[in-house]
XYZ file of C-alpha atoms in Angstrom:
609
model
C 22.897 72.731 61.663
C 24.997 73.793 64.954
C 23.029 75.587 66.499
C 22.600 74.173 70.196
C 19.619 71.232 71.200
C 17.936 70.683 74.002
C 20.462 70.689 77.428
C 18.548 68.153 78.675
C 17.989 65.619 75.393
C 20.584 63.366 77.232
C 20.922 63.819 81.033
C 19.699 60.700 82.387
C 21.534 60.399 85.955
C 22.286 64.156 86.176
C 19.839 66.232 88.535
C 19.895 69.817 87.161
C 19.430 72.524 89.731
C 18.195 76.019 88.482
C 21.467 77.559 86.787
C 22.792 80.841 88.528
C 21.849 83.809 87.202
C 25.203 85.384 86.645
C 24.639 86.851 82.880
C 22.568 87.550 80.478
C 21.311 85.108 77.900
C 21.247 82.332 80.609
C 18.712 79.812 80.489
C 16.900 77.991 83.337
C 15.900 74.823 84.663
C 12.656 74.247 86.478
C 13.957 71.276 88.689
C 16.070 73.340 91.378
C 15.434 73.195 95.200
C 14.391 69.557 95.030
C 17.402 68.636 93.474
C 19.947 70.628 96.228
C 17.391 69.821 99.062
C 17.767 65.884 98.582
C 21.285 66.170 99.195
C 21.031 67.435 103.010
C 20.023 63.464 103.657
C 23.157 62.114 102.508
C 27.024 61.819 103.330
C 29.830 61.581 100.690
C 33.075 59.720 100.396
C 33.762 62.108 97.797
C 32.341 65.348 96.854
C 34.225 66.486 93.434
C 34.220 70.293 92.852
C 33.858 71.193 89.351
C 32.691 68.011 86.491
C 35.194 69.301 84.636
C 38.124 67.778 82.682
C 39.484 65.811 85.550
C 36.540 66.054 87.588
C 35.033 63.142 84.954
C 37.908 61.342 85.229
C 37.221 61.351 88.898
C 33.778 60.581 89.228
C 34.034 57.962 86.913
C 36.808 55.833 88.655
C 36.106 56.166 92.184
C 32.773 55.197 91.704
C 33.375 52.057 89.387
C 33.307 49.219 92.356
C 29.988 50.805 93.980
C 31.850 50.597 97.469
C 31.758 54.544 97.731
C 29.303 57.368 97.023
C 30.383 60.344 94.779
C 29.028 63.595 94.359
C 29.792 65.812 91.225
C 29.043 69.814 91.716
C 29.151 71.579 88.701
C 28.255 75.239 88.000
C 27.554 74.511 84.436
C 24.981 72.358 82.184
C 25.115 68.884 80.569
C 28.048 68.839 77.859
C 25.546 67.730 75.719
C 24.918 70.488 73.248
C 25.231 69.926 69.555
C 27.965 72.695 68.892
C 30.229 70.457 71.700
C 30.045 67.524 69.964
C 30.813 68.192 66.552
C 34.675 69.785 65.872
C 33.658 72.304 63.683
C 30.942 73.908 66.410
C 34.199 75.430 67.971
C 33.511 78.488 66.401
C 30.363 78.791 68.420
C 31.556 77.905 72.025
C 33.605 81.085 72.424
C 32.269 83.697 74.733
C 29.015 80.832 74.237
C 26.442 82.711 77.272
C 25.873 79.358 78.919
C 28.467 77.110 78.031
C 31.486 79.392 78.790
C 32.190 81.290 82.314
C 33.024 84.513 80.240
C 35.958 85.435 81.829
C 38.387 88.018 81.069
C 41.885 89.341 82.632
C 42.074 92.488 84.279
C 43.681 95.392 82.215
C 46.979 94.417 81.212
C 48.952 97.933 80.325
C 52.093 96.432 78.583
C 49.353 94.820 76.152
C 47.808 98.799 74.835
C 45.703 98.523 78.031
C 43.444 95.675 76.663
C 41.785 92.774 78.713
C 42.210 89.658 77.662
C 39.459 87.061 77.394
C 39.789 83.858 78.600
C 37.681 80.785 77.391
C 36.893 78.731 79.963
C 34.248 75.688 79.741
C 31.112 75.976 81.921
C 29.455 72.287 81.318
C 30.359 69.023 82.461
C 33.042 68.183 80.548
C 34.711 71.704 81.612
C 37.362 72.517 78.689
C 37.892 69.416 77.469
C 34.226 70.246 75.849
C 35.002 73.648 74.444
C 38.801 73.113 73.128
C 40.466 72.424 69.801
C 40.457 68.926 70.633
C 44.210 69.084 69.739
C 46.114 65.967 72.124
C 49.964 66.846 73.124
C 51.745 65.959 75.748
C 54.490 67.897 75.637
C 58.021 66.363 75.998
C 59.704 64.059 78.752
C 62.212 67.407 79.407
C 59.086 68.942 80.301
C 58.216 67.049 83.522
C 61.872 66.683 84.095
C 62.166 69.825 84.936
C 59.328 70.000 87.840
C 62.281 68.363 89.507
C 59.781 66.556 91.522
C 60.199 62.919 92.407
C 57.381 60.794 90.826
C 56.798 63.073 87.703
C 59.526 62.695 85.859
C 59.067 62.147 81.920
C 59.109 58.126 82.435
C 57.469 58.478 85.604
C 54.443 60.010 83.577
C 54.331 58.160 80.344
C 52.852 54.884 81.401
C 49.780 57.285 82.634
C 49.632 59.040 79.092
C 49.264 55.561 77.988
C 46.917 53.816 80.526
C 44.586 56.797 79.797
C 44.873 56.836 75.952
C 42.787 54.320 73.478
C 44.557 55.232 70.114
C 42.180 54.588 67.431
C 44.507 53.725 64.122
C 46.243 50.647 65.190
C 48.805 49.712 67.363
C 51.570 52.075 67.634
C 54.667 53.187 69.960
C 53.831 55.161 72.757
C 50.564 54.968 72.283
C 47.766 53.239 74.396
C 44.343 51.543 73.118
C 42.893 50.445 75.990
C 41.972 53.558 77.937
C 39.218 55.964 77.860
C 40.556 59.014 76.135
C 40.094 58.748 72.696
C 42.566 59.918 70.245
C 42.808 59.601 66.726
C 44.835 61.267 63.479
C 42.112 64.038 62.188
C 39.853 62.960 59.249
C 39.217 65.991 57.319
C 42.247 66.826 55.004
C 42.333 69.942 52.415
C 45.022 70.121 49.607
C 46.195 73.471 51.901
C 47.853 70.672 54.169
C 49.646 69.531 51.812
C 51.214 73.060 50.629
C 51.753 73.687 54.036
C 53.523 71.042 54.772
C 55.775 71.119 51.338
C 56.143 74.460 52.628
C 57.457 74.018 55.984
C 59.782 71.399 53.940
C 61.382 74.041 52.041
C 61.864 76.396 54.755
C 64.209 73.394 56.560
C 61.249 72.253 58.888
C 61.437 68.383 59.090
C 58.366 66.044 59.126
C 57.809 64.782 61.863
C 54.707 61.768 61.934
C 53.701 61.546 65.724
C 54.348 64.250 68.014
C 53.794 61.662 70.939
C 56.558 60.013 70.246
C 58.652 60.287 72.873
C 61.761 58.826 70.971
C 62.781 61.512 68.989
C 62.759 65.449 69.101
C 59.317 67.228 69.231
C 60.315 69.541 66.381
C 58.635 69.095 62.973
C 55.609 69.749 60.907
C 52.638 67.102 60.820
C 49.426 66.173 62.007
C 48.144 67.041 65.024
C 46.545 64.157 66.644
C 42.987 65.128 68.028
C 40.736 63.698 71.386
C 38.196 62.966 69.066
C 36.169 59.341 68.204
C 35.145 59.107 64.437
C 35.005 63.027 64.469
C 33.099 63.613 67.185
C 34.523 65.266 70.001
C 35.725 63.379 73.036
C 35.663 65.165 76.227
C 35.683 64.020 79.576
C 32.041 64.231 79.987
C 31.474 61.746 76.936
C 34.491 59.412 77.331
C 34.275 58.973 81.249
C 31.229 60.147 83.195
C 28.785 60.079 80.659
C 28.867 55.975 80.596
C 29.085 55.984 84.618
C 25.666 58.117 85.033
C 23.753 54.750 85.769
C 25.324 53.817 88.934
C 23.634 54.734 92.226
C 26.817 55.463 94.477
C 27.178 58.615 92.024
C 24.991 61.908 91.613
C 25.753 64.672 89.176
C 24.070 68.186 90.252
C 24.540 70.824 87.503
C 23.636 74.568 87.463
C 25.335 73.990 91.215
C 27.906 76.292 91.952
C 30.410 75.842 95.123
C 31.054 78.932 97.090
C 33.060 77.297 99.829
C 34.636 74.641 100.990
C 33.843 73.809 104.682
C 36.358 73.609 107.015
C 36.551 72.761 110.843
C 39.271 73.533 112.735
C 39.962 71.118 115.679
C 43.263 70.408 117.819
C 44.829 67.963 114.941
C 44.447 70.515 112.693
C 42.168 72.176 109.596
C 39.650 69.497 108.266
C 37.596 69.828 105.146
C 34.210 69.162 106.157
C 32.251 69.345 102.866
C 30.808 72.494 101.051
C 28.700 75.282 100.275
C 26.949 75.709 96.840
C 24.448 77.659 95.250
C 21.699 77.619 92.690
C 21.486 81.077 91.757
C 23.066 83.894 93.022
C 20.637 85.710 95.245
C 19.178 82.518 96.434
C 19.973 79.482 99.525
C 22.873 78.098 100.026
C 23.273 75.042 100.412
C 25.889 71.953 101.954
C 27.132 68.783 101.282
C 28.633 66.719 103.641
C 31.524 64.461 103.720
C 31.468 60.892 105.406
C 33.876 60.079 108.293
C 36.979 59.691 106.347
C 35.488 61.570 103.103
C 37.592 64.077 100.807
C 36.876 67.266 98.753
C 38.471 66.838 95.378
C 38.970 70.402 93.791
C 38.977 70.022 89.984
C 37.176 73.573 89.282
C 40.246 74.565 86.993
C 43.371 76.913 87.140
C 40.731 79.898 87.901
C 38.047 78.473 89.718
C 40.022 76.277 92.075
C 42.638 79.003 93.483
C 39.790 81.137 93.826
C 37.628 78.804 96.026
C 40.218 77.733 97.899
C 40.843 81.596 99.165
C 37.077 81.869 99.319
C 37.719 79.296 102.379
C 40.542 81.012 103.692
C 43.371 78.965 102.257
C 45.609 81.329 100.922
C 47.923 84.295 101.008
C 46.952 85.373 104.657
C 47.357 88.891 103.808
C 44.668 88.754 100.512
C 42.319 86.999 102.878
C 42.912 89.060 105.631
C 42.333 92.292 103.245
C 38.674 90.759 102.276
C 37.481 90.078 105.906
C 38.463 86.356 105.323
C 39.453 83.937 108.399
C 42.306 82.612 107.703
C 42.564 78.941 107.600
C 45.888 77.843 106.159
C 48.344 80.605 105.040
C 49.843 79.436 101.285
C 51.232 81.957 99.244
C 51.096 79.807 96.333
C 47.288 79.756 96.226
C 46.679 81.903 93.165
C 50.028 82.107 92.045
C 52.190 80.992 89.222
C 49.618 81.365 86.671
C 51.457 79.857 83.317
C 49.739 80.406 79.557
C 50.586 79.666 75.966
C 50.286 83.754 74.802
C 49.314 83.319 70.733
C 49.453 85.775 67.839
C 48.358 85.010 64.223
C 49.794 85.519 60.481
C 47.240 85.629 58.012
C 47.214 85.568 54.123
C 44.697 86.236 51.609
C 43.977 83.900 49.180
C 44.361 84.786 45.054
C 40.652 84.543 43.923
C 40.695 82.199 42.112
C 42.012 79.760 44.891
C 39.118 81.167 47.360
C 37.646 77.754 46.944
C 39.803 75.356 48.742
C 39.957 77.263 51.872
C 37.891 75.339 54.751
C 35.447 77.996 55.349
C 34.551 77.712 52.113
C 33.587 74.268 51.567
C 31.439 75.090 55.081
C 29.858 78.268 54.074
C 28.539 79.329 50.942
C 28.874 82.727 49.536
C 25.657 84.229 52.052
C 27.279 82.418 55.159
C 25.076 79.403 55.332
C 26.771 76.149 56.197
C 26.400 73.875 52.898
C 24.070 70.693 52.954
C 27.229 68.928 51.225
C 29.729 69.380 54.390
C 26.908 68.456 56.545
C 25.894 64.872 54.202
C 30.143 64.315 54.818
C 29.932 64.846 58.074
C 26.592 62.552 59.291
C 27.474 59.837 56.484
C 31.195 59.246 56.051
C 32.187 61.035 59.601
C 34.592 63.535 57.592
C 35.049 66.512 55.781
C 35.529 70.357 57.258
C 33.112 69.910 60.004
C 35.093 66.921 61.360
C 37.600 69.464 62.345
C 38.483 72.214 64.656
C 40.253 73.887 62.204
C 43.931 73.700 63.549
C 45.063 69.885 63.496
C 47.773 70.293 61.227
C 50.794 72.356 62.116
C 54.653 72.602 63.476
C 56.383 72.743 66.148
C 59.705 74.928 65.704
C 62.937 76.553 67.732
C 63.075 80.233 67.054
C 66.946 80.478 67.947
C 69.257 78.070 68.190
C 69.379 79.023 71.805
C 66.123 76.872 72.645
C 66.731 73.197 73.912
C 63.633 72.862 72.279
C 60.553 74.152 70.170
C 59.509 77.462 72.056
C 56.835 77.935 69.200
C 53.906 75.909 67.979
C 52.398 76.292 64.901
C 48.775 75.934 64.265
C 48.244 75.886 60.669
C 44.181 76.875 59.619
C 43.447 76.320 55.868
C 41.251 79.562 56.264
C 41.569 83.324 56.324
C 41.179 84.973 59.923
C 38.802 87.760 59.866
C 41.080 89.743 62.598
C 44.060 89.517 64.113
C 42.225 87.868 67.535
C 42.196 84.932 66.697
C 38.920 84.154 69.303
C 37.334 87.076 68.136
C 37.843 85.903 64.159
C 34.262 84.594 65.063
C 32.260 87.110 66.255
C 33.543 89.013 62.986
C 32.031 86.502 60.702
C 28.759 86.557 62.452
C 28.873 90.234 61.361
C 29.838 89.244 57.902
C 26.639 86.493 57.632
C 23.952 89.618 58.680
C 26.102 91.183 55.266
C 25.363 88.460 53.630
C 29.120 87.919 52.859
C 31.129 85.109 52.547
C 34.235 84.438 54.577
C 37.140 85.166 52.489
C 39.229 82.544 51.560
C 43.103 82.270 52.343
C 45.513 81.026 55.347
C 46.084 81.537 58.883
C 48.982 80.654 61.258
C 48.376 81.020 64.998
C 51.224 81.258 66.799
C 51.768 79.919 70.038
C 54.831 80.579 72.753
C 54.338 77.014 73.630
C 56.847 76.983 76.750
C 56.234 80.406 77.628
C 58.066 81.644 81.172
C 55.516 84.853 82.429
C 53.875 84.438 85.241
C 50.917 85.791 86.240
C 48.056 85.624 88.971
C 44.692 84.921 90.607
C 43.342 86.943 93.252
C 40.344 88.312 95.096
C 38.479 90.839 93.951
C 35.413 90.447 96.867
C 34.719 87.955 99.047
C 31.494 87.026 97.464
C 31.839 83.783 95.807
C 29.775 85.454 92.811
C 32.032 88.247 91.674
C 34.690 86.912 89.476
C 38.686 86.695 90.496
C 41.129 89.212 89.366
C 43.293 87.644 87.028
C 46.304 89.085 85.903
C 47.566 86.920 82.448
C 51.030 88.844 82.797
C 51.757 88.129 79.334
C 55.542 89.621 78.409
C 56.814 89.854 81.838
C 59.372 87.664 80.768
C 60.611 88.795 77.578
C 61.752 85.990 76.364
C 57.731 85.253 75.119
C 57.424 88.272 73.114
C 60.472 86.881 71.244
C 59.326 83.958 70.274
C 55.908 85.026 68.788
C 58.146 88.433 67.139
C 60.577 85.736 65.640
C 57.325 82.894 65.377
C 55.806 85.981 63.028
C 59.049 86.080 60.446
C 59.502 82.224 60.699
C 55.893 81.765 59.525
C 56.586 84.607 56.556
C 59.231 82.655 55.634
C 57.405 79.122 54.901
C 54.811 81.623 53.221
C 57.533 82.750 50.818
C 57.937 79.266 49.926
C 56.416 78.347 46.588
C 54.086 75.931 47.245
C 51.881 78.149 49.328
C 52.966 81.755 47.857
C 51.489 80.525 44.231
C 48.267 80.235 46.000
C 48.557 82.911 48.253
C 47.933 86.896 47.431
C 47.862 89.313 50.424
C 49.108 89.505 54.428
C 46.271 90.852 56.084
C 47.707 90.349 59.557
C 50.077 91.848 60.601
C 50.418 93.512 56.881
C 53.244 93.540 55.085
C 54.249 97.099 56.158
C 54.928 95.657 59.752
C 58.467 94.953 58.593
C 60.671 95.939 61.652
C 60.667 94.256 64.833
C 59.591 97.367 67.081
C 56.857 97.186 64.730
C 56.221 93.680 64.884
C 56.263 93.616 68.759
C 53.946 96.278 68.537
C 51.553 94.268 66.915
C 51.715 91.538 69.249
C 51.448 94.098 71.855
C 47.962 94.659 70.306
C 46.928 91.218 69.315
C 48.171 89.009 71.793
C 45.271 86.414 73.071
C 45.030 83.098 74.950
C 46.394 79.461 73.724
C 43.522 78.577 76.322
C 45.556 76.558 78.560
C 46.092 77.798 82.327
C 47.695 75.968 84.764
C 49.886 76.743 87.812
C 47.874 78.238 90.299
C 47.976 75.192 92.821
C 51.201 74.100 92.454
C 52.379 70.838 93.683
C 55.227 70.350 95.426
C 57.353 69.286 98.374
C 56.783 72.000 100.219
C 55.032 75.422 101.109
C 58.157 77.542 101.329
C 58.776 76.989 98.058
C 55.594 78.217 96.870
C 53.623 74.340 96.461
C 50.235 74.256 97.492
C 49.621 70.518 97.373
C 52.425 67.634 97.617
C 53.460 66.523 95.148
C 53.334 62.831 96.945
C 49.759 63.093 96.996
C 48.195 65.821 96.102
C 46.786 67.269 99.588
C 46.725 70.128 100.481
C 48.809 71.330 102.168
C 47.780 72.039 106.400
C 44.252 71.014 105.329
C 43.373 67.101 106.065
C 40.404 65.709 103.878
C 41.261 68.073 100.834
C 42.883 67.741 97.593
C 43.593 69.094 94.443
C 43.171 67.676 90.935
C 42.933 69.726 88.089
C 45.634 71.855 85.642
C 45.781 74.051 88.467
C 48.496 71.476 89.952
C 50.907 71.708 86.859
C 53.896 73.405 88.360
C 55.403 74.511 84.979
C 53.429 74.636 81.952
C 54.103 71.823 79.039
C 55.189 72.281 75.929
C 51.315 70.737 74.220
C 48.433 71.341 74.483
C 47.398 70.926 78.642
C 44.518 68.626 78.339
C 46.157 65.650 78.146
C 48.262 66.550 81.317
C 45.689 67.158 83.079
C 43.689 63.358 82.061
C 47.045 62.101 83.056
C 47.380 64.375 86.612
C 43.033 62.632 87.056
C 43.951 59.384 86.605
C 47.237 59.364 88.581
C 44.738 60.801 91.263
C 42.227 58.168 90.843
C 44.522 55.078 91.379
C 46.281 56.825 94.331
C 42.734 57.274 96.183
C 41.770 53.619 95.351
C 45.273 52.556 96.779
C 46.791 51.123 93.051
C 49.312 53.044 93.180
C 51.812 55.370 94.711
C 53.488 58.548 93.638
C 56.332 59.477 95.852
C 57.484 58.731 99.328
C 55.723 61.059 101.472
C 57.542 63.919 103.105
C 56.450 66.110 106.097
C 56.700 70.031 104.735
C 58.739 72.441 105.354
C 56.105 75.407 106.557
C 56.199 78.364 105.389
């Protein structure tokens, strides 16, 4: 009932070009050279990089008064696949062959010499389609401390607002007239409840809006969720999708940008338009900007660092090193690379409380989703596929040395099947060609929600088609590895309390005989995966020396005219939530600064590094 429709059902406005043929298991398009061709003819006021997350946003809003013409590049397909749209399909997105880019870090040796994978959305849409859904914003402290002028906590909030449209009534902080869609989640299992009676006992307060910026961020509760009436609301769906009519705006997918083109004259580097692709072996083509015209690069934390160096704007010496030309020297390209690092506690149900465990009322005992959850689902627009599986949880202070909550909690009324908490997925396809059903039980993920490694993104070849190093770093700060070691006995203790320990029979990860913390470390050592949220890697700023790659007035680049950056990748420290909604609000900050609503910051020349 997930499995994934036609690509094409609902891409009226987009022109498909053939999709590259980077992996196996990719499917094709027929429409390709026709598509790229057509676009030789034509000049752009805009040319967004990537139709991801913010790329949407983009597209959407500088095309609404006709007066300019938009292009959207973007490497992926329509976000219009069944297994996006419906919460529960999460479990198939990861590592999806299409649908995800498949990335992974390089070897990380203080992590037992593992790679880590990295889920990353390939479609329009970009993340936002492939996520938990899950909408934080973190705290005002949080953009307080970029210490940048114009993105301070009440700087941001009217943006969080503007974007939002809040579905269950009017309520503080909380906007309904925008075009992200958030609502409390509708599926609820009696599991909540213990949790949360739980958390209760252990000292945890309740806490009923975690975008409330009027009190503390700590407490247990529901997690609101970017979805509309349980379906999933992504970028692609909320803000592109209804613009696809308009002819000032053309959305190529399976189009993948190798380059941004860049003159250089006497008043310096200007961004010219780009290079892109349709499969890897095959022509490249260009778009070209208007007089006056901008490249927007909203590829992502990965994507965007990486295509920037691809141009030569970088760390002269990396560029140099791959036969590059350099065109503006910033260290900061590729830098700063900020994650939420996760580990998970997991509990076996006693049998004969199997039953009320999510994957249960989803799966019957051969692994075949139930008729029942699907008549909830397509008739009253609830029960367990309405959900994502982690929209209930906590947000906690490990030590009383935190300011605030270092450690989110994502509670899962289900058992994970390892101690990956991505990977929990693949194992139950293993267990359906068994013919066994997912046990039932609980799982806490664990997330070092203002986590302070840093790692990177680099070059690994100057061909556009070979993926970026990326080094994740998790750890080199040790302060992380304390918070999910002390986020692992926290979590025992609410399991100790009685409401869920009468339900609740055996720790299957870690294990109870993981007991000290060498031990415990060791096991995040092993387990350690991605919260999925990167940001960082084009910081903004005031200035290059201090390691900025755009300005934090604007968003330019910096020593390039005619190119900016909006994406995650601009988030100069990483938020205590979930990064999405940041990264709406960084798009539509963007949007009314190009159309001249608004202003960020006085502008300042830069310091050069």
């Amino acid at each position: 009932m997930l499995g994934q429709r036609s690509l094409g059902a609902h891409m009226k406005g987009v022109m498909p070009c053939a999709r590259p043929a980077l992996r196996p298991g990719n499917q094709r398009r027929s429409i390709t050279v026709k598509a790229a061709a057509s676009l030789r003819t034509e000049k752009f006021d805009y040319i967004v990089v990537g139709g991801g997350t913010a790329g949407c946003i983009l597209a959407n809003k500088l095309s609404a008064d006709g007066n300019k013409k938009v292009l959207v590049l973007e490497a992926g397909p329509s976000g219009d696949a069944m297994e996006v749209a419906v919460p529960a399909g999460i479990a198939r997105l990861f590592a999806h062959p299409v649908l995800d880019w498949g990335m992974s870090s390089v070897t990380q040796p203080q992590l037992v010499a593992r790679e880590i994978y990295l889920a990353r959305g390939r479609l329009l849409g970009g993340s936002s389609g492939t996520n938990a859904t899950l909408y934080h914003r973190g705290t005002p402290a949080d953009y307080d401390s970029w210490g940048l002028e114009g993105w301070t906590g009440k700087d941001v909030l009217d943006w969080f607002i503007k974007a939002e449209c809040y579905a269950d009534g009017p309520r503080p902080f909380h906007g309904q007239s925008g075009s992200m869609n958030v609502e409390q989640p509708r599926y609820q299992n009696v599991l909540h409840d213990e949790f949360f009676r739980a958390a209760a006992a252990a000292g945890v307060p309740a806490n009923p809006d975690f975008n409330d910026w009027s009190r503390p961020q700590e407490g247990y509760g529901e997690f609101q969720v970017a979805q509309k009436k349980a379906e999933r609301a992504d970028t692609y769906r909320t803000y592109l999708k209804p613009a696809m009519g308009r002819d000032n705006l053309k959305v190529v997918t399976g189009a993948r940008t190798t380059k941004v083109n860049v003159e250089k004259g006497s008043a310096g580097p200007l961004a010219r338009g780009v290079e892109y692709a349709t499969q890897q072996f095959g022509e490249r083509y260009t778009a070209e900007l208007a007089p006056g015209g901008e490249v927007l690069m909203c590829a992502g934390a990965v994507h965007t660092p990486h295509l920037l160096m691809l141009s030569g704007i970088g760390p002269a010496s990396a560029l140099l090193e791959h036969g590059l030309d350099v065109v503006a020297n910033l260290p900061g390209v590729g830098a700063n690379l900020q994650d939420h690092p996760a580990a998970v506690l997991a509990v076996r149900s006693k049998p004969e409380f199997e039953g009320l465990s999510v994957t249960s009322e989803i799966y019957d005992a051969k692994g075949n989703i139930r008729v029942g959850a699907v008549i909830k689902y397509l008739i009253g627009r609830n029960g367990p596929l309405a959900t994502t599986g982690c929209d209930h949880g906590a947000f906690v202070r490990t030590s009383a040395a935190h300011s605030q909550p270092d450690l989110q909690m994502r509670f899962v009324p289900g058992c994970a099947l390892v101690a990956d908490g991505v990977k929990a997925y693949v194992a139950f396809g293993e267990l359906k060609k068994q013919g066994c059903a997912w046990p039932g039980g609980i799982t806490l993920q664990l997330l070092a929600i203002r986590a302070k490694s840093k790692g990177s993104v680099g070059l690994k070849a100057a061909d556009p088609f070979t993926n970026p190093s990326i080094n994740i770093n998790y750890f080199s700060d040790p302060e992380d590895l304390a918070t999910l070691r002390n986020g692992v006995r926290f979590a025992r203790e609410i399991v100790a309390q009685e409401p869920l320990h009468k339900l609740l029979e055996e720790e299957t990860f870690p294990g109870e005989r993981i007991a000290s913390d060498t031990d415990i470390e060791e096991y995040v050592r092993r387990t350690v995966h991605s919260g999925n949220a990167l940001v960082g890697t084009c910081a903004m700023g005031i200035s290059p020396a201090s390691g900025a790659v755009v300005s934090s007035a604007d968003l330019k680049v910096f020593g390039v005219q005619g190119l900016r950056v909006v994406d995650a990748s601009v988030l100069p420290r990483i938020p205590g939530g979930q990064t999405g909604a940041a990264t709406v609000m960084v798009a539509e900050r963007a949007a009314a600064l190009l159309l001249g609503q608004t202003t960020i910051a006085p502008h300042r020349e830069p310091v050069c590094a």
